[in-house]
CSV table of C-alpha atoms in Angstrom, one decimal:
chain,number,residue,atom,x,y,z
A,1,UNK,CA,-0.3,0.1,0.0
A,2,UNK,CA,2.8,2.4,1.2
A,3,UNK,CA,4.5,1.7,-2.2
A,4,UNK,CA,1.5,2.3,-4.4
A,5,UNK,CA,1.5,5.8,-2.5
A,6,UNK,CA,5.0,6.3,-2.9
A,7,UNK,CA,4.6,5.7,-6.9
A,8,UNK,CA,1.6,7.9,-7.0
A,9,UNK,CA,-0.7,5.1,-7.7
A,10,UNK,CA,-3.9,5.8,-6.1
A,11,UNK,CA,-5.5,2.4,-7.1
A,12,UNK,CA,-5.3,0.5,-4.1
A,13,UNK,CA,-6.5,3.3,-1.9
A,14,UNK,CA,-9.4,3.7,-4.2
A,15,UNK,CA,-10.8,0.1,-4.1
A,16,UNK,CA,-12.2,-0.3,-0.8
A,17,UNK,CA,-12.2,2.0,2.5
A,18,UNK,CA,-9.3,1.3,4.8
A,19,UNK,CA,-9.7,0.5,8.5
A,20,UNK,CA,-8.6,2.8,11.1
A,21,UNK,CA,-5.8,0.2,12.2
A,22,UNK,CA,-4.7,0.3,8.4
A,23,UNK,CA,-4.6,4.2,8.3
A,24,UNK,CA,-2.5,4.3,11.6
A,25,UNK,CA,0.2,1.8,9.8
A,26,UNK,CA,0.2,3.5,6.5
A,27,UNK,CA,0.6,6.9,8.2
A,28,UNK,CA,3.4,5.5,10.5
A,29,UNK,CA,5.2,4.6,7.3
A,30,UNK,CA,4.5,7.3,5.3
A,31,UNK,CA,4.7,10.5,7.9
A,32,UNK,CA,8.1,11.2,7.3
A,33,UNK,CA,8.3,10.7,3.4
A,34,UNK,CA,7.4,14.2,2.1
A,35,UNK,CA,6.2,13.2,-1.5
A,36,UNK,CA,4.0,10.4,0.1
A,37,UNK,CA,2.0,12.8,2.3
A,38,UNK,CA,2.1,15.3,-0.9
A,39,UNK,CA,0.2,12.6,-2.8
A,40,UNK,CA,-2.1,12.2,-0.1
A,41,UNK,CA,-3.0,15.6,0.6
A,42,UNK,CA,-3.8,15.8,-3.3
A,43,UNK,CA,-6.1,12.9,-3.5
A,44,UNK,CA,-7.8,14.0,-0.1
A,45,UNK,CA,-8.9,17.1,-2.1
A,46,UNK,CA,-9.0,16.1,-5.6
A,47,UNK,CA,-9.3,12.4,-5.8
A,48,UNK,CA,-11.4,10.9,-8.4
A,49,UNK,CA,-13.5,9.0,-6.0
A,50,UNK,CA,-14.9,9.5,-2.4
A,51,UNK,CA,-13.2,6.1,-1.4
A,52,UNK,CA,-9.9,7.9,-2.5
A,53,UNK,CA,-10.5,11.0,-0.8
A,54,UNK,CA,-11.6,9.3,2.5
A,55,UNK,CA,-8.7,6.9,2.7
A,56,UNK,CA,-6.1,9.7,2.2
A,57,UNK,CA,-8.0,12.0,4.8
A,58,UNK,CA,-8.0,9.0,7.1
A,59,UNK,CA,-4.2,8.4,6.8
A,60,UNK,CA,-3.5,12.2,7.0
A,61,UNK,CA,-5.6,12.4,10.1
A,62,UNK,CA,-3.2,10.0,12.1
A,63,UNK,CA,-0.1,12.0,11.2
A,64,UNK,CA,0.9,14.3,14.1
A,65,UNK,CA,0.6,17.9,13.9
A,66,UNK,CA,-2.2,20.7,13.8
A,67,UNK,CA,-1.6,21.7,10.3
A,68,UNK,CA,-2.5,18.3,9.0
A,69,UNK,CA,-5.6,18.1,11.3
A,70,UNK,CA,-6.7,21.2,10.1
A,71,UNK,CA,-6.3,20.2,6.6
A,72,UNK,CA,-8.3,17.0,7.3
A,73,UNK,CA,-11.1,19.0,9.0
A,74,UNK,CA,-11.3,21.4,6.1
A,75,UNK,CA,-12.0,18.4,4.0
A,76,UNK,CA,-14.8,16.8,6.2
A,77,UNK,CA,-16.3,20.1,6.6
A,78,UNK,CA,-16.7,20.8,2.7
A,79,UNK,CA,-16.9,17.1,1.1
A,80,UNK,CA,-20.1,15.5,2.0
A,81,UNK,CA,-19.3,12.4,0.6
A,82,UNK,CA,-16.1,12.2,2.6
A,83,UNK,CA,-17.8,13.3,5.6
A,84,UNK,CA,-20.4,10.7,5.5
A,85,UNK,CA,-17.9,7.9,4.8
A,86,UNK,CA,-15.7,9.0,7.8
A,87,UNK,CA,-18.5,9.6,10.0
A,88,UNK,CA,-19.9,5.9,9.1
A,89,UNK,CA,-16.3,4.4,9.8
A,90,UNK,CA,-16.1,6.3,13.2
A,91,UNK,CA,-19.5,5.2,14.2
A,92,UNK,CA,-19.2,1.6,13.5
A,93,UNK,CA,-16.0,1.3,15.2
A,94,UNK,CA,-16.7,3.5,18.4
A,95,UNK,CA,-20.3,2.2,18.7
A,96,UNK,CA,-19.8,-1.5,17.6
A,97,UNK,CA,-22.6,-1.0,14.8
A,98,UNK,CA,-22.5,-2.7,11.7
A,99,UNK,CA,-21.8,-0.6,8.3
A,100,UNK,CA,-25.6,0.0,7.4
A,101,UNK,CA,-26.7,1.0,11.1
A,102,UNK,CA,-23.5,3.2,11.5
A,103,UNK,CA,-24.3,5.0,8.3
A,104,UNK,CA,-27.7,5.6,9.3
A,105,UNK,CA,-26.9,7.1,12.6
A,106,UNK,CA,-24.0,8.9,11.0
A,107,UNK,CA,-26.6,10.3,8.4
A,108,UNK,CA,-29.7,11.2,11.3
A,109,UNK,CA,-28.5,10.7,14.9
A,110,UNK,CA,-31.8,12.4,15.8
A,111,UNK,CA,-33.5,9.2,14.7
A,112,UNK,CA,-31.9,7.3,17.3
A,113,UNK,CA,-33.1,9.1,20.5
A,114,UNK,CA,-33.3,5.6,22.3
A,115,UNK,CA,-29.6,5.3,21.9
A,116,UNK,CA,-28.6,9.0,22.4
A,117,UNK,CA,-27.1,8.6,26.1
A,118,UNK,CA,-24.9,5.5,24.6
A,119,UNK,CA,-23.9,7.2,21.6
A,120,UNK,CA,-23.1,10.4,23.2
A,121,UNK,CA,-20.7,8.4,25.5
A,122,UNK,CA,-18.9,6.7,22.9
A,123,UNK,CA,-18.5,9.8,20.9
A,124,UNK,CA,-17.2,11.8,23.9
A,125,UNK,CA,-14.8,9.4,24.5
A,126,UNK,CA,-13.5,9.1,20.7
A,127,UNK,CA,-13.6,13.2,20.8
A,128,UNK,CA,-10.5,12.8,22.9
A,129,UNK,CA,-8.6,10.3,20.5
A,130,UNK,CA,-5.1,11.6,20.3
A,131,UNK,CA,-4.2,9.4,17.1
A,132,UNK,CA,-7.0,10.6,15.0
A,133,UNK,CA,-8.0,14.1,13.9
A,134,UNK,CA,-10.9,13.3,11.8
A,135,UNK,CA,-12.3,10.9,14.6
A,136,UNK,CA,-12.1,13.9,16.9
A,137,UNK,CA,-14.1,16.3,14.5
A,138,UNK,CA,-16.5,13.8,13.6
A,139,UNK,CA,-17.1,12.8,17.4
A,140,UNK,CA,-17.5,16.6,18.0
A,141,UNK,CA,-20.1,16.9,15.2
A,142,UNK,CA,-22.0,13.9,16.5
A,143,UNK,CA,-22.1,15.3,20.0
A,144,UNK,CA,-23.5,18.7,18.7
A,145,UNK,CA,-26.2,16.7,16.8
A,146,UNK,CA,-27.1,14.5,19.7
A,147,UNK,CA,-27.0,17.0,22.6
A,148,UNK,CA,-30.8,18.0,22.3
A,149,UNK,CA,-31.5,14.3,22.8
A,150,UNK,CA,-29.4,13.8,25.9
A,151,UNK,CA,-31.5,13.1,28.8
A,152,UNK,CA,-34.7,12.3,26.5
A,153,UNK,CA,-36.3,9.1,27.5
A,154,UNK,CA,-39.0,7.2,26.0
A,155,UNK,CA,-42.5,7.9,27.3
């Protein structure tokens, strides 16, 4: 995977969304390689597919430094497809939901008032994740969306 990034081949990163742990490994290998980081930055903002953009963002989000975190959060704020994929992945990983359910929660957390407290607890923990700027941003957004539901209890 890292060889494809180094050789400017986005193909493998455009096939399927990578996992959190895969992103951590790739980031640890690519982080000191300026050309690799440059390719990932370009793909994150102008990649041909949402999968390529979200994978690039996911890897860059695991690199240290406020500059990379700011770049990732700008993409998450402005690229709806990337935001939904990233939020779905964070929701699935942190809340233990299957991909379909996680996608539904990411799309409309207000539709899950019966789970609001549980979801908020999970996202509050993830909002402090020191290894993933994207997960911190997504968790903060989800907490904002869930905040009106906290304390809600079914009749």
